[in-house]
Short mmCIF file of C-alpha atoms and ligand atoms in Angstrom, two decimals:
data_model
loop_
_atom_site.label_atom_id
_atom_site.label_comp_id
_atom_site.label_asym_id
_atom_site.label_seq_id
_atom_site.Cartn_x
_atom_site.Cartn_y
_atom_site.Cartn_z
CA UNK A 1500 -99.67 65.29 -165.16
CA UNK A 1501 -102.20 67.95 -165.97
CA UNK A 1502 -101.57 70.84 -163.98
CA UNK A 1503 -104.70 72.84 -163.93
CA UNK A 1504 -106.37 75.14 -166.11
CA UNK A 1505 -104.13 78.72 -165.28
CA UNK A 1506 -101.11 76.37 -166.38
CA UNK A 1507 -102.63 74.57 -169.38
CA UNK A 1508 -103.96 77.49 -170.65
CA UNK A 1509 -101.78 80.47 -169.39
CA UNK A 1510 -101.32 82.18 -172.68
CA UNK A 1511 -105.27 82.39 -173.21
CA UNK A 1512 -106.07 83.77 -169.92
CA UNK A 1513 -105.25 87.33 -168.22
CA UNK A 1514 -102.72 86.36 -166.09
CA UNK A 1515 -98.70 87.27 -165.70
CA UNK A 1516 -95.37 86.27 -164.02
CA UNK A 1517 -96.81 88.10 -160.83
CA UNK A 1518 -100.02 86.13 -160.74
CA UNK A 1519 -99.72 83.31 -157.80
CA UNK A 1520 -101.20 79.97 -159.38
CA UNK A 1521 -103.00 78.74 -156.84
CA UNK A 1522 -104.43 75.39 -158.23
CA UNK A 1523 -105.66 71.97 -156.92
CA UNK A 1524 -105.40 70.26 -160.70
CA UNK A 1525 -108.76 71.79 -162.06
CA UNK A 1526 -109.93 71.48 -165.10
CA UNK A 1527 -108.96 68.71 -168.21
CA UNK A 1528 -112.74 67.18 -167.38
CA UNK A 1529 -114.17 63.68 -169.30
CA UNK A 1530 -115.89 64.72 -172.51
CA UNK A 1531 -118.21 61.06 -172.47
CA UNK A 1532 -120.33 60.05 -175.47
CA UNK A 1533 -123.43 59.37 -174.72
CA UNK A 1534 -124.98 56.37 -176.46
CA UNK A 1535 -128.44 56.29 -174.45
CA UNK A 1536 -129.27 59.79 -174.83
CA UNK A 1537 -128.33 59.42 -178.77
CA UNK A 1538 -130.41 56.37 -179.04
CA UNK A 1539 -133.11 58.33 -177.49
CA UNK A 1540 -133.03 62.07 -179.42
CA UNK A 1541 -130.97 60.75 -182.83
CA UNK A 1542 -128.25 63.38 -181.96
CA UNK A 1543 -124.99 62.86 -181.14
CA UNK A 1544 -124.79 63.35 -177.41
CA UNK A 1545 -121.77 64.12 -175.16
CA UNK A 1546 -121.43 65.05 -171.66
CA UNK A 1547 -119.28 67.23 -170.49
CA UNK A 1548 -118.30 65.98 -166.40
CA UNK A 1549 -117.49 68.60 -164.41
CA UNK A 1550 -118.26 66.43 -161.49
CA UNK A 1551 -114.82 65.43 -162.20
CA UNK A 1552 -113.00 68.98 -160.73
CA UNK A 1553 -111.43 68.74 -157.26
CA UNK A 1554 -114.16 69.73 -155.22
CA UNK A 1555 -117.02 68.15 -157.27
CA UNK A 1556 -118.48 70.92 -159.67
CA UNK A 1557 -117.19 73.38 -162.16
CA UNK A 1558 -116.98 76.12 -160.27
CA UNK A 1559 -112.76 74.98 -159.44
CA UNK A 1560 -112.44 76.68 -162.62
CA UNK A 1561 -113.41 79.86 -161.98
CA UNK A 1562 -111.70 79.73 -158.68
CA UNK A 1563 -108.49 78.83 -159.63
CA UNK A 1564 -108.25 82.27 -161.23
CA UNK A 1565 -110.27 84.04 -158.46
CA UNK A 1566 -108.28 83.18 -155.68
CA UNK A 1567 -104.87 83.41 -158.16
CA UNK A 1568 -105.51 86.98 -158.78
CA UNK A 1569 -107.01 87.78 -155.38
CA UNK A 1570 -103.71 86.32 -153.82
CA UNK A 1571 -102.11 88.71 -156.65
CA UNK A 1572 -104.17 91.35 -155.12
CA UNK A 1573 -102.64 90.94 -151.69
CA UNK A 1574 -106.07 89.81 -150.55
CA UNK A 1575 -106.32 88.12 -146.76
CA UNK A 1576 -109.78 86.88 -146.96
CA UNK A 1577 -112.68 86.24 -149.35
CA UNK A 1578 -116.45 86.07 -149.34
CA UNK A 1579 -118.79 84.94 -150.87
CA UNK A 1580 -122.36 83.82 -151.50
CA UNK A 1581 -123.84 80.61 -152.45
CA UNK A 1582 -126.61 78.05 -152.86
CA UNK A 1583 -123.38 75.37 -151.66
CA UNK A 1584 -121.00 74.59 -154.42
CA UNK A 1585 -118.74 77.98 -154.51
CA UNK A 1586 -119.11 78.00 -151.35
CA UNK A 1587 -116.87 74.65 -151.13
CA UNK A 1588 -114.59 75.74 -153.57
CA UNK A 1589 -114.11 79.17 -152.48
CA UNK A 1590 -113.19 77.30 -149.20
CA UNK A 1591 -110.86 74.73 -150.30
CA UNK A 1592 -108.92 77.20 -152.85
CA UNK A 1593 -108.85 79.68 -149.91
CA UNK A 1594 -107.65 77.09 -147.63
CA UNK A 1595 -104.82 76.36 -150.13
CA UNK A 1596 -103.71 79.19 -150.44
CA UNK A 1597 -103.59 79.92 -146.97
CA UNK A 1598 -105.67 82.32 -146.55
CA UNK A 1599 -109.65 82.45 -144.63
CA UNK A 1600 -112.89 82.44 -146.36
CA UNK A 1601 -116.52 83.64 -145.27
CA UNK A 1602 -119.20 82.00 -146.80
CA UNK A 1603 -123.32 83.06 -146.64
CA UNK A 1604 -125.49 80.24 -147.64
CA UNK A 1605 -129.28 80.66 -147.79
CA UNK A 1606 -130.59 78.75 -144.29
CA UNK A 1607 -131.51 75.41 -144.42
CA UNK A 1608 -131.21 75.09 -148.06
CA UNK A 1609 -127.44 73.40 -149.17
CA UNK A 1610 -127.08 70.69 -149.69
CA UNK A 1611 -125.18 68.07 -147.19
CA UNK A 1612 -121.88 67.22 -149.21
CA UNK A 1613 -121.32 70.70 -149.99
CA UNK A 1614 -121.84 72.01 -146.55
CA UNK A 1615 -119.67 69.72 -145.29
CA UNK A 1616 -117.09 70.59 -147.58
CA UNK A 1617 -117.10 74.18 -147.09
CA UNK A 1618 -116.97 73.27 -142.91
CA UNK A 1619 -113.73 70.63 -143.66
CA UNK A 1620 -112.28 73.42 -145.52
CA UNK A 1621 -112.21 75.61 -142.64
CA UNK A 1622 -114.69 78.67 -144.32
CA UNK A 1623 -116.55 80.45 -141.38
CA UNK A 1624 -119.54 79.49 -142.86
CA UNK A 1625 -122.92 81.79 -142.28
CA UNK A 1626 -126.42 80.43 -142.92
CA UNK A 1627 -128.46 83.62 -143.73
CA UNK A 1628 -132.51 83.74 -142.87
CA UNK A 1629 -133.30 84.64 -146.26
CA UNK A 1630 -132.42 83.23 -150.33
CA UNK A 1631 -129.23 83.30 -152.15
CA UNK A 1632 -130.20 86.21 -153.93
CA UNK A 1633 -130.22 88.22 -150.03
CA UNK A 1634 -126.71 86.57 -149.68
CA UNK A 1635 -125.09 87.91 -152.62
CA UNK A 1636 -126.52 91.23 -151.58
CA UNK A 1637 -124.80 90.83 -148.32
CA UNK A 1638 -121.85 89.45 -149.99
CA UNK A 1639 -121.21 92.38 -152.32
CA UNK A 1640 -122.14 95.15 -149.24
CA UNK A 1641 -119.53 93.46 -147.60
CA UNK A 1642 -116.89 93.29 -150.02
CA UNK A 1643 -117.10 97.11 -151.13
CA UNK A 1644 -117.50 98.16 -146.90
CA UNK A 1645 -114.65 95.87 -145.40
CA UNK A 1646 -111.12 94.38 -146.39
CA UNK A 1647 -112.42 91.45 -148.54
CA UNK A 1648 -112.27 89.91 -151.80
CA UNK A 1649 -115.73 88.95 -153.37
CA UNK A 1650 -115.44 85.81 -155.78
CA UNK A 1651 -118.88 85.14 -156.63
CA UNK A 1652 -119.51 84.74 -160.64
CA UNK A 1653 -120.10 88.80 -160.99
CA UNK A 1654 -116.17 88.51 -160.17
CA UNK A 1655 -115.13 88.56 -163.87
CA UNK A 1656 -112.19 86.35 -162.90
CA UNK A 1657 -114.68 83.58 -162.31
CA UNK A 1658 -116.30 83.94 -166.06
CA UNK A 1659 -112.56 84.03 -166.91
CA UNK A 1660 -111.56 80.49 -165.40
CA UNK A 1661 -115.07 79.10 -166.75
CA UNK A 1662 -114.39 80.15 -170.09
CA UNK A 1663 -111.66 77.03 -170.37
CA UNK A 1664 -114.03 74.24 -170.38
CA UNK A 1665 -115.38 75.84 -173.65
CA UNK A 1666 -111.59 75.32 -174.78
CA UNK A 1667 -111.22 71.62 -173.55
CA UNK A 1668 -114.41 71.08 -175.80
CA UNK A 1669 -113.02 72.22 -178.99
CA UNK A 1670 -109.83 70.13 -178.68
CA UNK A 1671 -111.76 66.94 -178.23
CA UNK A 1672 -114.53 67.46 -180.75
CA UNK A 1673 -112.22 69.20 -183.38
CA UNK A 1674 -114.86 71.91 -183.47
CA UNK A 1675 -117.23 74.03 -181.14
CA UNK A 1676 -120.63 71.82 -181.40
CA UNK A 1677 -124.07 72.83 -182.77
CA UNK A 1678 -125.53 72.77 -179.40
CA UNK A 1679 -123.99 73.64 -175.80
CA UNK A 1680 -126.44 72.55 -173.16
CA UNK A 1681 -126.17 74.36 -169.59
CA UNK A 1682 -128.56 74.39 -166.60
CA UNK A 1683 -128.69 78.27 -165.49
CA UNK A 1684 -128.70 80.10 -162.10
CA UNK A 1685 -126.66 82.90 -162.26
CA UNK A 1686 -125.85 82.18 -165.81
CA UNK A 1687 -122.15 82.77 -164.82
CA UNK A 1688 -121.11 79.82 -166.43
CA UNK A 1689 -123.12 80.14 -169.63
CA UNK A 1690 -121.76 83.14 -170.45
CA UNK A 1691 -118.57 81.62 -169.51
CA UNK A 1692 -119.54 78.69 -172.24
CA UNK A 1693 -120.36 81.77 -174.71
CA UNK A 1694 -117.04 83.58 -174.17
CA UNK A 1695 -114.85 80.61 -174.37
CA UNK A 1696 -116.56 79.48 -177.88
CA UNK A 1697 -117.02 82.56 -179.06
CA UNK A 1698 -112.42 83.63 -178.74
CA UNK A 1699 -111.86 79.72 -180.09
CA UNK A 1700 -114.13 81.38 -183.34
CA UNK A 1701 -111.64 84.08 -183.02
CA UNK A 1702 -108.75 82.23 -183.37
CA UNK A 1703 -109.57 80.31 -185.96
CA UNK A 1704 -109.72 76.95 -184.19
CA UNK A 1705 -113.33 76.34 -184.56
CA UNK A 1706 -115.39 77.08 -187.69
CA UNK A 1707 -118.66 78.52 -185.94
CA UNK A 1708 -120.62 78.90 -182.62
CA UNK A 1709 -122.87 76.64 -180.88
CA UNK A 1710 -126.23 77.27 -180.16
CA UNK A 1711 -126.28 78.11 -176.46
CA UNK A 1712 -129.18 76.58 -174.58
CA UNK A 1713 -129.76 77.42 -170.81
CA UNK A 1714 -131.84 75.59 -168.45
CA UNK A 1715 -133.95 77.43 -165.28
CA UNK A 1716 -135.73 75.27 -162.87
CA UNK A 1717 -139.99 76.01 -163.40
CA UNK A 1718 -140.19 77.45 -159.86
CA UNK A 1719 -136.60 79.61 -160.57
CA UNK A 1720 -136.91 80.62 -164.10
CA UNK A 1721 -136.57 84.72 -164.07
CA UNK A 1722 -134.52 84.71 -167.46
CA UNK A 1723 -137.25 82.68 -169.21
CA UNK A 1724 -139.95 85.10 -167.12
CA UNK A 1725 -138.33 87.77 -168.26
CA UNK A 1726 -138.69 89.15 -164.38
CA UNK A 1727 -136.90 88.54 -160.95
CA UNK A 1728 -138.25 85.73 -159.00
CA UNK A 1729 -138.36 86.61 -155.27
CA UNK A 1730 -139.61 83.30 -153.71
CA UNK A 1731 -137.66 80.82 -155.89
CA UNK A 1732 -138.13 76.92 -155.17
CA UNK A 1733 -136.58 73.95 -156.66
CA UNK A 1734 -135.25 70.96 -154.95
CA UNK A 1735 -132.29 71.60 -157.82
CA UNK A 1736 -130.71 73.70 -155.12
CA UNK A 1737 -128.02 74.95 -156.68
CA UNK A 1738 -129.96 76.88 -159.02
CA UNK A 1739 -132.29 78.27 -156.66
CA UNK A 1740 -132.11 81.89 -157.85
CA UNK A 1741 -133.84 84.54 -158.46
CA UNK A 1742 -132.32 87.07 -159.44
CA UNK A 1743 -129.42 86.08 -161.81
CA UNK A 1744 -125.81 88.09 -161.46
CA UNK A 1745 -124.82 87.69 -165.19
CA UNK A 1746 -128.36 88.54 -166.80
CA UNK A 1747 -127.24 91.03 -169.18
CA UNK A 1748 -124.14 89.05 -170.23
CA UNK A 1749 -126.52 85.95 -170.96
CA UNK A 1750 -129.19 87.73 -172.99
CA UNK A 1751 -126.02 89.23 -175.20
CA UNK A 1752 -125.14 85.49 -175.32
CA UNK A 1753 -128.40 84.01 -176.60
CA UNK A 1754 -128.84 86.85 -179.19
CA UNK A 1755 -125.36 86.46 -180.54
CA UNK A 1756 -125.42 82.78 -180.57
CA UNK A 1757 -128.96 82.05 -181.56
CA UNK A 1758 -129.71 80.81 -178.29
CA UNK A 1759 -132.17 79.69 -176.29
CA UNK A 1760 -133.17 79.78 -172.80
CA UNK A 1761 -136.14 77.28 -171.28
CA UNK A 1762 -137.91 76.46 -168.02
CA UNK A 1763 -138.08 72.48 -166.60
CA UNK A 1764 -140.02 71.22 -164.05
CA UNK A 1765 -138.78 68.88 -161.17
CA UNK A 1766 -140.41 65.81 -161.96
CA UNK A 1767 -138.54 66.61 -165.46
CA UNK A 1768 -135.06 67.46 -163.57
CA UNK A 1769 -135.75 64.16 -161.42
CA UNK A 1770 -136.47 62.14 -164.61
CA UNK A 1771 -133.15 62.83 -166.48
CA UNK A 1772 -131.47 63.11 -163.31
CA UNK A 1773 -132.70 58.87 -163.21
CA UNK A 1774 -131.62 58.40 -166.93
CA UNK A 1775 -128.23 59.84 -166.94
CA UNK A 1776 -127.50 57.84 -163.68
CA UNK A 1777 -129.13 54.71 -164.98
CA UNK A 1778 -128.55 54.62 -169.05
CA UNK A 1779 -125.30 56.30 -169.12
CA UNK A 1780 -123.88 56.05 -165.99
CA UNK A 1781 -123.16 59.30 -164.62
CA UNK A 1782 -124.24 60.27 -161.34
CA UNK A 1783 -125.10 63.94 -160.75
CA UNK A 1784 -126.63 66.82 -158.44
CA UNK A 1785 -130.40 67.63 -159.53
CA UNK A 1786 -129.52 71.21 -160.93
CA UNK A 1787 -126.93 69.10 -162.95
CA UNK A 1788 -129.43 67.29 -164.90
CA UNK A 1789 -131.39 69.76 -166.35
CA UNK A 1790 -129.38 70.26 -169.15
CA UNK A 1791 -130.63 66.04 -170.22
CA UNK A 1792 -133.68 67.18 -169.67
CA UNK A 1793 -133.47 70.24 -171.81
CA UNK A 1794 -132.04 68.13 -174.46
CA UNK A 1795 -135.08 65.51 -174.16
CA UNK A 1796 -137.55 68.16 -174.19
CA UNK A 1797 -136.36 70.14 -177.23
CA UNK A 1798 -135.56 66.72 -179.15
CA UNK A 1799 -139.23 65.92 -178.46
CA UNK A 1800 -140.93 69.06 -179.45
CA UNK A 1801 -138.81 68.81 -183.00
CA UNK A 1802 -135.84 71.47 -182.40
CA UNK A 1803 -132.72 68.87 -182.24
CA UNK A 1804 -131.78 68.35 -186.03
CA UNK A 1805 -130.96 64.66 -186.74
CA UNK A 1806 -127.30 64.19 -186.39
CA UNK A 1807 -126.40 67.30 -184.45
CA UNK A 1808 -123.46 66.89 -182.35
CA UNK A 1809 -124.79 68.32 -178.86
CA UNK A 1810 -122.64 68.93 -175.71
CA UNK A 1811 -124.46 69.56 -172.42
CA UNK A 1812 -122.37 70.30 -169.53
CA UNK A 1813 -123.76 68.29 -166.00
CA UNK A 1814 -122.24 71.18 -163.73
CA UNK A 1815 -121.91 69.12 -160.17
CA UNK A 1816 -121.56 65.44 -158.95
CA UNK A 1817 -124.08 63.53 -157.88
CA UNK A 1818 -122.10 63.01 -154.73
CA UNK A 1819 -122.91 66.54 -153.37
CA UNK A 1820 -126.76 65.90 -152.50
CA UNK A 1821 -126.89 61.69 -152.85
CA UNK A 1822 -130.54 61.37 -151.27
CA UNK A 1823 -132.25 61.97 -154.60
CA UNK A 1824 -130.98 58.52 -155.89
CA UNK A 1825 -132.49 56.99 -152.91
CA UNK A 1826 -136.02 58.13 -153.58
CA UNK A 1827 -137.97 56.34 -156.15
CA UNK A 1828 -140.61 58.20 -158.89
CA UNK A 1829 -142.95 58.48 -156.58
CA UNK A 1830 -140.85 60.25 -153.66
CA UNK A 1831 -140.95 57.33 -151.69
CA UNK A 1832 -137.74 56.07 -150.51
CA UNK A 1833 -135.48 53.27 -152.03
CA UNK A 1834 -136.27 50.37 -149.48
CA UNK A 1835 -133.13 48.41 -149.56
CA UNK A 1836 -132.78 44.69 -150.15
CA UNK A 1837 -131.86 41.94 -147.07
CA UNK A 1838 -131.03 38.98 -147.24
CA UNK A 1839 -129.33 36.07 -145.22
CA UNK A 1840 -125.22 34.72 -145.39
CA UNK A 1841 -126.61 31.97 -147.56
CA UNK A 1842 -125.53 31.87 -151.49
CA UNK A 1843 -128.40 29.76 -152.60
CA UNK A 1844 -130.81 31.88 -151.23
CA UNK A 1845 -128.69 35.18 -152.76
CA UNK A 1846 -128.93 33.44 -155.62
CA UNK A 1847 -132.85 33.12 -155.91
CA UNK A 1848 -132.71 36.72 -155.34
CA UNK A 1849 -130.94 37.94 -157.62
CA UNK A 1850 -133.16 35.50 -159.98
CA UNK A 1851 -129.58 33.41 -161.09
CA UNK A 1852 -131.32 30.50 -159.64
C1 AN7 B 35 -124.26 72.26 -159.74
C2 AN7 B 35 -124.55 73.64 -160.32
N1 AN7 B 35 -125.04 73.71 -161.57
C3 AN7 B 35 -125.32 74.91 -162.13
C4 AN7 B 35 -125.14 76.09 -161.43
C5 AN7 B 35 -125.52 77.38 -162.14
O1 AN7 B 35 -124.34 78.01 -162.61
P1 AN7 B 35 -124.47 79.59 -162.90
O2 AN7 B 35 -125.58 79.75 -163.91
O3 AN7 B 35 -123.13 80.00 -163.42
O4 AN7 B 35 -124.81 80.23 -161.59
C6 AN7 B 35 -124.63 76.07 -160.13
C7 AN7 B 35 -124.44 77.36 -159.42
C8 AN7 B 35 -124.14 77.41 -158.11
C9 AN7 B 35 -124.02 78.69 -157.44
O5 AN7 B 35 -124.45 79.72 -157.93
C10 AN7 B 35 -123.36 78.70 -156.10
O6 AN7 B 35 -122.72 77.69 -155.73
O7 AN7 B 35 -123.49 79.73 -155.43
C11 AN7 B 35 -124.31 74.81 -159.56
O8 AN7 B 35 -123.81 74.70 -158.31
#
């Protein structure tokens, strides 16, 4: 059976014989063509589904190492801060490993699955009166003041464990692709993306880099801005940020890949969000689908070349914040369909009669 990514990869990452591997089968992700979205942009589309990981995003990759080496470390307890989806991570690797975690998440604005995940995983969790970017702040006070480990993304550990899905990529395609699609809050994982593309060039197993593209919500877009955002707002939640950890590390990633890095609205994020779930059949988080609607929006304005092999990476399952598939185009909700126990009249329903 696969045995997670500090296993399958060991010899590629930064860890020894005295590194605890603290795992919960991470990693080894569906890489699913994508016949709707090639139909639609005349590239050839495949999505990467990191809704597959153990608690429901991609972050189980960079905590797998974070927790391994923090265990390594002697570490008793970690912290950390999040919009909701390291947060349950952080909490279930924690829990695994038997130690406690603290979480900060910005009040009233995580979503349900992944607060309930980070309370069934035993974190003490903390919603702060202010943003994620106030949490972090907290976060990192805390970790340099008192005895705990901090494994938020600037945790280079966390970039570390990311880096793999660049590697599970390569062995299915054969090659890195033109394009790598990401949606971007701290842009943690797309320099993770970068990094793990950019040592597969390195060793020969790929012939070239992909383009990295990042996605910021409209209302959270301070790398596109090219300043920090202190009111962000997005219903993507998880990329509610606005002030982004890895910022530096991205830029260097954009420049050496030829990059780009663009801004989408919500109705757009709630659009693709409806197509991927509905043409393809993948069901996602909001901040998830911005990648799709990256893709769709750079197809249309003439940037995709015909027959580019694209991968874009949908970071968190749909799962984690379900209510957007119950609210139709115009906001209004889903009104479900009732009917009586009687086949015949089922059957004029569902228009078989
Ligand atoms: C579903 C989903 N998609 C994309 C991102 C952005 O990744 P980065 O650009 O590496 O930050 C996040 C990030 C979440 C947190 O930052 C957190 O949980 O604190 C996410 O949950």
């Amino acid at each position: 059976q696969w045995r997670g990514v500090l296993n399958e990869y060991s010899d590629r990452l930064n860890i020894s014989a005295a590194t605890p591997i603290i795992t919960l089968g991470e990693g080894g992700t569906p890489l699913i063509p994508a016949a709707a979205l090639s139909a639609r942009t005349g590239a050839k589309v495949w999505i990467k589904f990191e809704g597959m990981n153990p608690t429901g995003s991609f972050k189980d990759r960079g905590m797998t190492m974070a927790i391994s080496k923090a265990m390594e470390d002697g570490a008793k307890a970690v912290i950390c801060a999040s919009t909701g989806n390291t947060s349950a991570s952080a909490a279930a690797y924690a829990t695994h490993a038997g130690i406690t975690a603290a979480v900060l998440v910005p009040e009233g604005k995580i979503a349900m699955g992944k607060l309930s995940q980070a309370v069934a995983h035993n974190a003490q969790l903390l919603q702060v009166q202010g943003n994620f970017d106030d949490c972090l702040d907290i976060a990192r006070d805390l970790a340099t003041n008192y005895p705990v480990h901090l494994v938020n993304s600037v945790n280079p550990d966390r970039i570390e464990g990311q880096k793999t899905a660049a590697f599970e990529v390569v062995e299915v395609l054969g090659d890195a692709p033109d394009f790598q699609f990401v949606p971007v809050g701290n842009a943690g994982n797309y320099t993770a993306y970068f990094r793990g593309y950019s040592e597969e060039v390195a060793r020969g197993a790929t012939t070239k880099l992909p383009r990295m593209f990042g996605f910021q919500a409209a209302g959270s877009a301070p790398i596109v801005l090219g300043h920090r955002v202190d009111h962000p707002d997005t219903l993507a939640s998880a990329i509610r940020i606005g002030n982004p950890a890895s910022w530096d590390l991205a830029l260097n990633a954009r420049e050496q890949s030829d990059g780009y890095f663009g801004a989408i609205t919500d109705a757009k994020i709630l659009e693709a969000h409806r197509i991927l779930s509905a043409e393809v059949g993948i069901f996602v988080e909001p901040a998830s689908a911005i990648g799709v609607a990256g893709l769709l929006e750079r197809a249309e304005a003439g940037f995709i070349p015909k027959g580019s092999t694209v991968v874009i990476t949908v970071t968190g399952h749909g799962l984690k914040d379900p209510q957007w598939a119950l609210r139709t185009a115009d906001g209004s909700d889903v009104v479900p369909t009732i009917v009586p126990v009687d086949t015949a009249e089922i059957a004029s329903v569902l228009g078989l009669a």
